[in-house]
Coordinates of C-alpha atoms in Angstrom, one line a residue:
X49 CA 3.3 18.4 17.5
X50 CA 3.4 14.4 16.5
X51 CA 6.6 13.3 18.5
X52 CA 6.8 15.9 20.9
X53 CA 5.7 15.4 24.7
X54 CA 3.9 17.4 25.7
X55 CA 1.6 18.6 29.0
X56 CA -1.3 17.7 27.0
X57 CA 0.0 13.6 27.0
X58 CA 0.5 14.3 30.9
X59 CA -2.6 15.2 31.5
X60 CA -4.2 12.0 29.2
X61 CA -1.7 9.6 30.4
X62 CA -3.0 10.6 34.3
X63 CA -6.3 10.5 33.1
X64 CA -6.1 6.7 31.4
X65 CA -3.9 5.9 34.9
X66 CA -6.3 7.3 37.3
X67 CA -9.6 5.4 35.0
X68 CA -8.1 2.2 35.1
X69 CA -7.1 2.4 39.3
X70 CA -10.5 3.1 39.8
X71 CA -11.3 0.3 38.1
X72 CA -8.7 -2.3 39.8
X73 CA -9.5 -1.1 43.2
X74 CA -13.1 -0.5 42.5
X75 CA -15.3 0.6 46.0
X76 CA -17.4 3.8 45.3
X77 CA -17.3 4.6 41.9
X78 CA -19.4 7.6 41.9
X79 CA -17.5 9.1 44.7
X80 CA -14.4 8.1 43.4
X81 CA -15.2 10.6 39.9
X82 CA -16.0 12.9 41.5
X83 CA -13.2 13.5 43.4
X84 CA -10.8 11.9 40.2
X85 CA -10.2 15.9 38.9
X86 CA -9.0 17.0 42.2
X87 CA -6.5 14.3 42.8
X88 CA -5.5 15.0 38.5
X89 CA -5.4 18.8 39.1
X90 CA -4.6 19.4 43.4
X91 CA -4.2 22.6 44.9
X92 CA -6.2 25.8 44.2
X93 CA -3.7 27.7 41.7
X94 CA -3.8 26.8 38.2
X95 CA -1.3 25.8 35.7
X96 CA -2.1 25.3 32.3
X97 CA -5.8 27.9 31.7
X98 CA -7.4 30.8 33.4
X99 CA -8.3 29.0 36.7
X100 CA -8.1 25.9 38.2
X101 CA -11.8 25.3 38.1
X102 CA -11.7 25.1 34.8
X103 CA -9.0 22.8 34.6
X104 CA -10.7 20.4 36.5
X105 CA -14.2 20.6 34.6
X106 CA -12.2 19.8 31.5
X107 CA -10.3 16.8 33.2
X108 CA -14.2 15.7 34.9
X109 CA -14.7 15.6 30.8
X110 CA -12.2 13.5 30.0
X111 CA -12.4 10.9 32.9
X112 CA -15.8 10.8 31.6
X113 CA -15.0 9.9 28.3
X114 CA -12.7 7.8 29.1
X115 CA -15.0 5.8 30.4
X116 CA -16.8 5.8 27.9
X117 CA -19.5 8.2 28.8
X118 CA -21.1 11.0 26.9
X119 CA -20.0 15.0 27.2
X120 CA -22.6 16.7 29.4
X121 CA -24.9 19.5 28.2
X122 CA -23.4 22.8 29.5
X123 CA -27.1 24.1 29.5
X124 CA -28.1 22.1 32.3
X125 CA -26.7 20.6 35.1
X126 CA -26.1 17.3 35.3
X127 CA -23.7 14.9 37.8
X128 CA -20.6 13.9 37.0
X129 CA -21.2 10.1 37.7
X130 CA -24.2 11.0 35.4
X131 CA -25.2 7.1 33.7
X132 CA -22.3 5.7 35.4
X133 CA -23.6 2.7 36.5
X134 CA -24.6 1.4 32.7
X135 CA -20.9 2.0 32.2
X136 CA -20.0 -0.9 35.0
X137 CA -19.9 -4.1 32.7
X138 CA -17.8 -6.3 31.3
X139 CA -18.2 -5.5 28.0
X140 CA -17.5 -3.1 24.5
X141 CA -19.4 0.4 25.8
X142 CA -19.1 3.6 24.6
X143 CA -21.4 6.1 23.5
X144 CA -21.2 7.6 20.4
X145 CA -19.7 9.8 18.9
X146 CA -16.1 8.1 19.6
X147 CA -14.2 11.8 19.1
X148 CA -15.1 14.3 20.7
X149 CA -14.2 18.4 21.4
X150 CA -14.5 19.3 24.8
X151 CA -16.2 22.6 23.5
X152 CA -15.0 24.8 26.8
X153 CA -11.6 23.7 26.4
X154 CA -11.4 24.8 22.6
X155 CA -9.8 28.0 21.9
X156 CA -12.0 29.0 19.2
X157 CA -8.6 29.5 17.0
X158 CA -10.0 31.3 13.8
X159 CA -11.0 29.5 10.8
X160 CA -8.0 29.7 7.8
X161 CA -6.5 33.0 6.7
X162 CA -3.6 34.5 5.4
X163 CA -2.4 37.6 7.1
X164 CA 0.6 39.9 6.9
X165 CA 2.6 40.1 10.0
X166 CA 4.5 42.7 11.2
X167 CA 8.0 41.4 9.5
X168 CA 6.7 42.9 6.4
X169 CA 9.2 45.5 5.1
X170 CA 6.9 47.4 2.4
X171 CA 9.7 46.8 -0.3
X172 CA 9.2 48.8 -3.9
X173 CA 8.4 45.7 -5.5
X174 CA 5.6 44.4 -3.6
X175 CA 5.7 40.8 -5.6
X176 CA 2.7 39.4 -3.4
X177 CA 0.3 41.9 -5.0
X178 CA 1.6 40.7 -8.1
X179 CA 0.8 37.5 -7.5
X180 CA -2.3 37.6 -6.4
X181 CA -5.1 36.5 -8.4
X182 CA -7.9 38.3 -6.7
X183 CA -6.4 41.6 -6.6
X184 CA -6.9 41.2 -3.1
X185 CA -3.5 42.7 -1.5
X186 CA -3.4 46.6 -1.4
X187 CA -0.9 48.9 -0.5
X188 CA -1.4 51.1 2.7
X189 CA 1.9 53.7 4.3
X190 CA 4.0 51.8 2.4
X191 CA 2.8 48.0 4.0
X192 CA 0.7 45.1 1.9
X193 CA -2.8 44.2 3.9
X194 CA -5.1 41.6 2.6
X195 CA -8.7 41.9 2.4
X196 CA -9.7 39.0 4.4
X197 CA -13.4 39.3 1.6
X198 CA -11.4 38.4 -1.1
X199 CA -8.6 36.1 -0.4
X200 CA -9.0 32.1 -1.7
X201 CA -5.9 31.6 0.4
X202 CA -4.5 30.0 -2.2
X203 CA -1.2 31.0 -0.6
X204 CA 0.6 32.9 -3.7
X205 CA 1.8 35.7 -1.8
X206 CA 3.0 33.4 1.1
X207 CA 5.4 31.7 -1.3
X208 CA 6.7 35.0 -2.8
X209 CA 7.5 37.4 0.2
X210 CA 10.9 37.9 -0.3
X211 CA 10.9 38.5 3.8
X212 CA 8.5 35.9 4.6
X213 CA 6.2 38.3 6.1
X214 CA 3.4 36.7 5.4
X215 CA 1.7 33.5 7.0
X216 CA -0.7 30.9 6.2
X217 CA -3.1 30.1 9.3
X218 CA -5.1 27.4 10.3
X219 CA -6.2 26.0 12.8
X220 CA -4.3 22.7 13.7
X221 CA -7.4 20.4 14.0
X222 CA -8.8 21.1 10.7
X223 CA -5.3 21.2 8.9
X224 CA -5.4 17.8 10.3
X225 CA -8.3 16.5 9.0
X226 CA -8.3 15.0 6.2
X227 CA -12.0 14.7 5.4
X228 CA -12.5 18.6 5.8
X229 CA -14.9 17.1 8.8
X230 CA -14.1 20.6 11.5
X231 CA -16.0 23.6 10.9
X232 CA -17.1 26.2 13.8
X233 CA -20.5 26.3 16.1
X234 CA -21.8 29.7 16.8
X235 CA -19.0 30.9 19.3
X236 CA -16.1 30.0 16.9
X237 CA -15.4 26.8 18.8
X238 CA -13.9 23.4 16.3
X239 CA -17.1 21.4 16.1
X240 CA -17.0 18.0 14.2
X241 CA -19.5 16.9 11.2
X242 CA -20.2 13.5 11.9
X243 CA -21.1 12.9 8.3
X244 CA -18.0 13.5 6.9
X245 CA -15.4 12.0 10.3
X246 CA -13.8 8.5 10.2
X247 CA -12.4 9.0 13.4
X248 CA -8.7 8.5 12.6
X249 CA -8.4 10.7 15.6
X250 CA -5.5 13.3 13.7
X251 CA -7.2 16.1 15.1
X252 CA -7.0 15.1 18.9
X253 CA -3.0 14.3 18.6
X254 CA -2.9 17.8 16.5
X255 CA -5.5 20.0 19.0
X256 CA -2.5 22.3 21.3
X257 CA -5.4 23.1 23.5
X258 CA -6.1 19.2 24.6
X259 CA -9.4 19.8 23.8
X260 CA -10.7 16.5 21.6
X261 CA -10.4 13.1 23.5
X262 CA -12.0 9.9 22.2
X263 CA -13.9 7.6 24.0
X264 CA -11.9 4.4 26.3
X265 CA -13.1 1.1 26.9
X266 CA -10.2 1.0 29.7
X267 CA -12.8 0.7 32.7
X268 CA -15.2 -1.9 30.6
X269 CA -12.1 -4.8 30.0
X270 CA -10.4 -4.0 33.5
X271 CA -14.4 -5.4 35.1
X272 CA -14.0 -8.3 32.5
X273 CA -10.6 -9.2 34.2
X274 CA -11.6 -8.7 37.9
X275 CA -14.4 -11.0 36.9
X276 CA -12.4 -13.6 36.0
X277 CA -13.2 -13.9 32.2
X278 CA -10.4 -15.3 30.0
X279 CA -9.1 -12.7 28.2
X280 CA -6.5 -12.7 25.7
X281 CA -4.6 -9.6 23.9
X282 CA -4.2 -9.1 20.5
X283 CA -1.1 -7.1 20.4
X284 CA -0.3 -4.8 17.0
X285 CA 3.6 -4.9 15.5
X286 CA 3.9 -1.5 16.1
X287 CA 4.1 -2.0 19.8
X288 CA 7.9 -1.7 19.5
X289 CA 9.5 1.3 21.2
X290 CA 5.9 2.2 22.2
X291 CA 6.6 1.2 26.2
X292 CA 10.5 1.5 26.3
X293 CA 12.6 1.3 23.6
X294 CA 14.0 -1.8 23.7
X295 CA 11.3 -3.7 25.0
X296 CA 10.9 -7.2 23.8
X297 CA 7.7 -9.3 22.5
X298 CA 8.7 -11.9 25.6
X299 CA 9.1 -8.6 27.7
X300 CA 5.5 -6.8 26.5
X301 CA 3.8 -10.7 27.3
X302 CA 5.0 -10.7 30.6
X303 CA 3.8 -7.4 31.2
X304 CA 0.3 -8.3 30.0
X305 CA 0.5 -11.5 32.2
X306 CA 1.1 -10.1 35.3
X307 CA -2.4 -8.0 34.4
X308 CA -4.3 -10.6 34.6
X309 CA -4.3 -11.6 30.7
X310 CA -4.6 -15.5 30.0
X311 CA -2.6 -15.1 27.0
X312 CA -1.1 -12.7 24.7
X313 CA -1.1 -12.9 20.5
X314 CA 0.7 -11.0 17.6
X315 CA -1.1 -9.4 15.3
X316 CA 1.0 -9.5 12.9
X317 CA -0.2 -13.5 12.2
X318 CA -3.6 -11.7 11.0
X319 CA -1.7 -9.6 8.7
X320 CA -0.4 -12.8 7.1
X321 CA -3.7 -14.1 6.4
X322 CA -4.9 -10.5 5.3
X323 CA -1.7 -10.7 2.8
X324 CA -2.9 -13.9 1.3
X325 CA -6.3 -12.6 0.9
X326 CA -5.5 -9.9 -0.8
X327 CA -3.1 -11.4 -3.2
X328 CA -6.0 -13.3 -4.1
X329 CA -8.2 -10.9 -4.3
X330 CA -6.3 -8.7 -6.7
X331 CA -5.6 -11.7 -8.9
X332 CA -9.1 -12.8 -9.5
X333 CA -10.4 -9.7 -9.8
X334 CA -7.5 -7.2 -11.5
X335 CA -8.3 -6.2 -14.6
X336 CA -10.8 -8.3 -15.3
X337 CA -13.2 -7.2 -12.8
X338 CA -11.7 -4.1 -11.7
X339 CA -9.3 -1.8 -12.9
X340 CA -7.5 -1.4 -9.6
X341 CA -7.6 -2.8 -5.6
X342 CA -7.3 -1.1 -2.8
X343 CA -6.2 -2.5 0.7
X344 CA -8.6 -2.7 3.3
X345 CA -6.7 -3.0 6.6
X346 CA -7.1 0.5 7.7
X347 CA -10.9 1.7 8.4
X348 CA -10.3 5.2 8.2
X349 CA -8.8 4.4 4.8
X350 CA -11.9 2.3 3.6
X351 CA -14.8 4.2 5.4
X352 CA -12.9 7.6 3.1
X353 CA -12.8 5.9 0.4
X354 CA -16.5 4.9 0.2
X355 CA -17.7 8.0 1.6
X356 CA -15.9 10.4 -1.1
X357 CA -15.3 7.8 -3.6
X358 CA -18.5 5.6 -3.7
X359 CA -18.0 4.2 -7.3
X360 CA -14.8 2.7 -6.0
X361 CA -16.6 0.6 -3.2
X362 CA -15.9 -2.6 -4.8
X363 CA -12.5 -1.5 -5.1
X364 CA -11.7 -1.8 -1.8
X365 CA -10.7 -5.5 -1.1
X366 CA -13.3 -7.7 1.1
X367 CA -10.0 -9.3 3.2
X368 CA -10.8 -8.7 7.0
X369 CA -8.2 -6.7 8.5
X370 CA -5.3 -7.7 11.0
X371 CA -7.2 -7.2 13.9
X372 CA -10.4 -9.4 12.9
X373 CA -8.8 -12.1 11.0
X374 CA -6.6 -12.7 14.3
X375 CA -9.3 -12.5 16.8
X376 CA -11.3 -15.0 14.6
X377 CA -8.0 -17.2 15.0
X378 CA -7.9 -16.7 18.9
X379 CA -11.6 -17.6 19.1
X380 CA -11.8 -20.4 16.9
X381 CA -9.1 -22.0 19.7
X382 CA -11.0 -20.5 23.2
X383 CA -14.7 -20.1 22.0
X384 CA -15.4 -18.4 25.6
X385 CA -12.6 -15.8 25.4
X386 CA -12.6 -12.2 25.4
X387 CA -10.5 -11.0 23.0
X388 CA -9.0 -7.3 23.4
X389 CA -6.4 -5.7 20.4
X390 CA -4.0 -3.6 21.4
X391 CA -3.0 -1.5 19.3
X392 CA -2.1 2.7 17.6
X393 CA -5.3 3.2 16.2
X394 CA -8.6 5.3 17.4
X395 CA -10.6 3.9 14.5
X396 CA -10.1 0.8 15.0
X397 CA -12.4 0.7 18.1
X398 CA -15.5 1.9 15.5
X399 CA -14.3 -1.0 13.1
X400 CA -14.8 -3.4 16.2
X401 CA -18.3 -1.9 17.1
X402 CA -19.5 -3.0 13.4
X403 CA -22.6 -5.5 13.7
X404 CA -20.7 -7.9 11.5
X405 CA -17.7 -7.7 13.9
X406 CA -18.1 -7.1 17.3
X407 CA -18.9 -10.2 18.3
X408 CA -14.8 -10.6 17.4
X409 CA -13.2 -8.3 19.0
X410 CA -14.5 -7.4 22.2
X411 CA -12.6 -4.5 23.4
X412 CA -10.0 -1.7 22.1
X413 CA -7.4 0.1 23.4
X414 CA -4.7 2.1 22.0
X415 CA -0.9 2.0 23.3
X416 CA -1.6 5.1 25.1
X417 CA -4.8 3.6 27.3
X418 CA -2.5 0.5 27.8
X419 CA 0.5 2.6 29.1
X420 CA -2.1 4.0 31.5
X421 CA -3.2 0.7 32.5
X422 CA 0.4 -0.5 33.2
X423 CA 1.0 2.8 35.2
X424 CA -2.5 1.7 37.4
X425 CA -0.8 -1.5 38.1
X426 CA 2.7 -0.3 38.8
X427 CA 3.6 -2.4 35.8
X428 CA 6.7 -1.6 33.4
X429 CA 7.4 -3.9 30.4
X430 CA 11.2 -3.1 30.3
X431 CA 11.7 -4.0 33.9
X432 CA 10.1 -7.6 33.0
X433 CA 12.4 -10.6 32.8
X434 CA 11.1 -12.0 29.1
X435 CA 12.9 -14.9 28.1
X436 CA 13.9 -15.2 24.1
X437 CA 11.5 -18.8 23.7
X438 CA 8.6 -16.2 24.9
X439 CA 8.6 -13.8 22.0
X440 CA 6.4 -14.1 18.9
X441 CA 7.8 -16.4 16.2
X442 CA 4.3 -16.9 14.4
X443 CA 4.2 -14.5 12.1
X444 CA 6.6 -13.3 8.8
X445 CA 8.6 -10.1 8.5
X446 CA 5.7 -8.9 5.8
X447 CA 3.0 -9.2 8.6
X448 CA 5.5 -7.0 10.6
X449 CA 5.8 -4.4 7.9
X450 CA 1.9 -3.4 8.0
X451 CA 2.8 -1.3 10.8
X452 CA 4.6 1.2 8.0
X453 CA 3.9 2.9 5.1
X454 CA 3.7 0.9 2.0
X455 CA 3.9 -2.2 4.0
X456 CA 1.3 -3.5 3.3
X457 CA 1.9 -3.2 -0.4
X458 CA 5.2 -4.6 -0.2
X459 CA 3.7 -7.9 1.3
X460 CA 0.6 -8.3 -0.8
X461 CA 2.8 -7.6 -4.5
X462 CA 5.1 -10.4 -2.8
X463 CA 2.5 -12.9 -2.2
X464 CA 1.5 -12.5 -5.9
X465 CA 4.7 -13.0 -7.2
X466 CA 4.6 -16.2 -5.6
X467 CA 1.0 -17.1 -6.4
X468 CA 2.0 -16.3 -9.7
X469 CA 5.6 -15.8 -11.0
X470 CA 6.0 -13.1 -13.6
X471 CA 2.5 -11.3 -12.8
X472 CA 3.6 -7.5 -13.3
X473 CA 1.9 -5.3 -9.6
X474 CA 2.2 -1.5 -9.6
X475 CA 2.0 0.0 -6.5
X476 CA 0.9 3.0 -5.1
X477 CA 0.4 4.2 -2.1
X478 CA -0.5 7.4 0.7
X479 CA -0.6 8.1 3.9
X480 CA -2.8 10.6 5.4
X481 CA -6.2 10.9 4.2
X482 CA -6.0 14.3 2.4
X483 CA -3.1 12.2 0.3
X484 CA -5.2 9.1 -0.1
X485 CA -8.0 11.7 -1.2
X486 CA -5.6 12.9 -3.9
X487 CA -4.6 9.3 -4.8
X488 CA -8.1 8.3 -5.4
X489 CA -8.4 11.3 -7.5
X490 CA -6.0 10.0 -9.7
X491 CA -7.6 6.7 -9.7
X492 CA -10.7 8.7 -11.2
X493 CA -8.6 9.2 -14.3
X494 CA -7.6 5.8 -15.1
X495 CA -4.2 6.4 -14.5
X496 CA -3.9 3.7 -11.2
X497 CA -6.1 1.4 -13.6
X498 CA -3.9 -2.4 -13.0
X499 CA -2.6 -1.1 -9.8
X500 CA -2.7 -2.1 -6.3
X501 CA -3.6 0.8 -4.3
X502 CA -2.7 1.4 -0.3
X503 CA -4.3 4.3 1.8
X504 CA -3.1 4.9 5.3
X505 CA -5.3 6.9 7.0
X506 CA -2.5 8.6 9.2
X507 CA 0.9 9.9 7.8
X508 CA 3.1 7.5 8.5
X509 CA 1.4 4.3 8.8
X510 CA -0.1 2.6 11.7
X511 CA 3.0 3.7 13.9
X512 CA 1.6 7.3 13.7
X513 CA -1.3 6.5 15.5
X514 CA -3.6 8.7 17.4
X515 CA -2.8 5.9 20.0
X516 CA 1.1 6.2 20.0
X517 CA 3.5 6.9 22.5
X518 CA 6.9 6.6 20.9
X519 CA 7.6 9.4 18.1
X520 CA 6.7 8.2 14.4
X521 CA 10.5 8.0 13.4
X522 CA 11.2 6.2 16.2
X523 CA 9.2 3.6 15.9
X524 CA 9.3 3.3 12.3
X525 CA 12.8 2.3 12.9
X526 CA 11.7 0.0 15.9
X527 CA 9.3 -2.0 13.4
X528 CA 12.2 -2.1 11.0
X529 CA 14.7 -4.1 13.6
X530 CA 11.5 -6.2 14.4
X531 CA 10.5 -6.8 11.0
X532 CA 13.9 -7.8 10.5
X533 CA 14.3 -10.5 13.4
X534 CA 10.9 -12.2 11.7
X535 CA 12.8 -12.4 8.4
X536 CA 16.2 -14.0 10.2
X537 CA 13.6 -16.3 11.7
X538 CA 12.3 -17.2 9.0
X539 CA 14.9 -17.9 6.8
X540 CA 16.4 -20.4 10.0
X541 CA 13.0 -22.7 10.0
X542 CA 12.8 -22.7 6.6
X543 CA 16.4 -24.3 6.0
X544 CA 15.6 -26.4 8.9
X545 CA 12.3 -27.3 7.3
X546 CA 14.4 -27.8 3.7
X547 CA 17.0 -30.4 5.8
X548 CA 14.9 -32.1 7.1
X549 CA 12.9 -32.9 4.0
X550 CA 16.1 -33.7 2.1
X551 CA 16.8 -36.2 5.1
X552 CA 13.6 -38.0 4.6
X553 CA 14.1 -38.2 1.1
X554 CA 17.3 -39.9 1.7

């Protein structure tokens, strides 16, 4: 489904708009959500489910969530501005869990299976019963059926069928978890173990049914910029392509000025720093101290690796990520601001509600929240003037990178070449946590042991985002042409810099 636009991204995108109007215009809030699913869903026949009454309880859901309030008990009744007043500061808020499955919403899609379909053409040879280890396929008029008690759905007969009769079924949220964190409550309905998610958020941009939403912090900074606070965003590299396609840094600042921002910063300078940390990091401590390091700058990617992989906890490199090291920056120069990162990611707003960091980064919200915020406002990036002098120039083309797979990587082994000319870096990396699972498997074996290791919790990189707008490939090549433009910059001020140095020497 990832880069295909869908209903389900209407009905979120209205949802974030419609949150964040409410917000602006303030007045009654608890009238005002209460009557938010009508205006969402209008008229009395319905579109997407059964009935339209059920469309608008799931919508109610989601305008609750997104403003950060719980999922109500279905047992009992309770209001829909139910604890909407703590909800009304200027502040992080959000009650956890961050993801959550709306559970009336959920189709109850059964759990994995192989089965047979009807395109089966009960050929002489029958090579899936062949195949099958479990003797589990058996003959009946002529057709193969599968006894659903034995099959390990190891998928030997899917691979065979000469016809390709047979399928291999799963529901979409839990082939899209990479922690094996869905199972099923008593009804058959996806329900999440909390033990096991990292909320990269793959199962909401995988669920067909729109049922799993996570938690906004829209309505929280929109109260910290009606109240005048100076607040200043932290915008991620991959925000190319992510609100028009050719929309500039100079462009996307404008856009965040006319919000109300005080001032808008690139990310990508944190990145730099993160870079240098790591470089260090793996020096120092590779092989001496450790047979490998791992990045750290995606949380999904370190809260996996120490949950499945806990001997490998020191592995993972102490450098803050991106998003930290650059609010620290922002903060170190306006101690009373509010800083908010913009960015792909759902897990980064768990990373910013850590004790040891959220007095950092005081809000989260993804490219898709912020699109919805714009759309509140009657604000469009591409339609802003943005004047060339206006766009980032602080950071490198490496910082850029992050936003892609094995970017990261490609910047750290560059930094240590420099620290230290000669040094030999293998790399490896994987995206998707079911492929950094496998990589840290390999780790086990000693086979990674000198390496420098990067996990990327979502396939792709950070442009694939449970946050994203723009389709992965897309803005994979977006980040390319801006990574680029760093690197031409770069190479400009540092012949400058070289001149001018040659001049005073003179």
């Amino acid at each position: 489904m990832r880069g295909v636009h869908t209903v389900v991204n209407d009905i979120r995108r209205q949802v974030f708009t419609e949150v964040a109007r409410m917000a602006f215009e303030g007045g009654n809030y608890a009238e005002t959500i209460r009557r938010l699913p009508h205006k969402i869903i209008p008229g009395e026949v319905a579109k997407y489910r059964q009935n339209i009454l059920v469309e608008r309880a799931i919508v109610s859901e989601r305008v609750r969530l997104a403003i950060g309030l719980p999922l109500r008990d279905l047992n009992e009744y309770t209001p829909t501005d139910a604890k909407l007043e703590e909800s009304v500061v200027a502040e992080k808020y959000y009650e956890p869990p961050l993801i959550n499955i709306i559970s009336f919403a959920c189709n109850a899609c059964p759990p994995k299976q192989v089965r047979v379909s009807n395109m089966c053409q009960g050929c002489l040879a029958h090579p899936c019963r062949e195949v099958c280890p479990k003797d589990a396929i058996q003959i009946v008029q002529g057709k193969s059926v599968i006894d659903q008690e034995k099959c390990i759905k190891c998928g030997k007969c899917v691979d065979e069928c000469p016809y390709n009769a047979i399928i291999k079924f799963e529901r979409p949220c839990a082939e899209a978890c990479g922690m094996d964190a869905i199972g099923s409550d008593e009804l058959g309905r996806a329900k999440i173990d909390y033990d096991k998610c990292v909320s990269c958020g793959m199962c909401l941009v995988n669920c067909p049914f729109g049922a799993i939403a996570d938690k906004s912090q829209i309505f929280q900074m929109i109260q910290a910029l009606k109240q005048g606070d100076k607040v200043i965003a932290a915008v991620a590299p991959a925000f190319v392509t992510q609100f028009g396609e050719n929309v500039s840094a100079a462009q996307m600042k404008e856009a965040m000025l006319e919000l109300g921002f005080y001032d808008v910063k690139e990310v990508a300078v944190g990145a730099d720093l993160c870079t240098v940390e790591e470089a260090k990091d793996f020096l120092e401590k590779v092989p001496n101290e450790l047979p490998f390091l791992a990045t750290s700058c995606c949380p999904s990617w370190s809260v996996m690796a120490k949950k499945l992989f806990p001997q490998f906890k020191d592995n993972i490199s102490m450098a803050l990520t991106p998003m930290v090291l650059t609010a620290r920056l922002i903060k170190k120069d306006h101690p009373d601001a509010r800083v908010v990162f913009i960015g792909p990611c759902a897990a980064k707003k768990l990373e910013a509600s850590r004790r040891t960091i959220r007095s950092d980064v005081d809000f989260v919200l993804t490219f898709e929240e912020m699109q919805g915020v714009f759309d509140a406002k009657g604000v469009d990036p591409s339609k802003m003037p943005g004047h060339p002098e206006d766009d980032f120039m602080s950071a490198t083309g490496a910082g850029r990178g992050f936003a892609v797979t094995g970017g990261v990587a490609d910047a750290v082994k560059a930094a240590i070449h420099e620290m230290e000319p000669g040094r030999e870096v293998k790399v490896e990396h994987a995206d998707g946590l079911r492929e950094c699972r496998k990589m840290l498997m390999i780790a086990k074996t000693g086979k990674y042991n000198g390496y420098l290791l990067e996990g990327m919790g979502c396939p792709g990189g950070c442009v694939a985002g449970a946050g994203t707008i723009s389709p992965v490939k897309k803005s994979s090549a977006g980040v390319a042409k801006y990574k680029a433009a760093a690197e031409v910059q770069n190479a400009v001020e540092s012949k400058v810099t070289d001149r001018l140095e040659e001049v005073e020497e003179n």
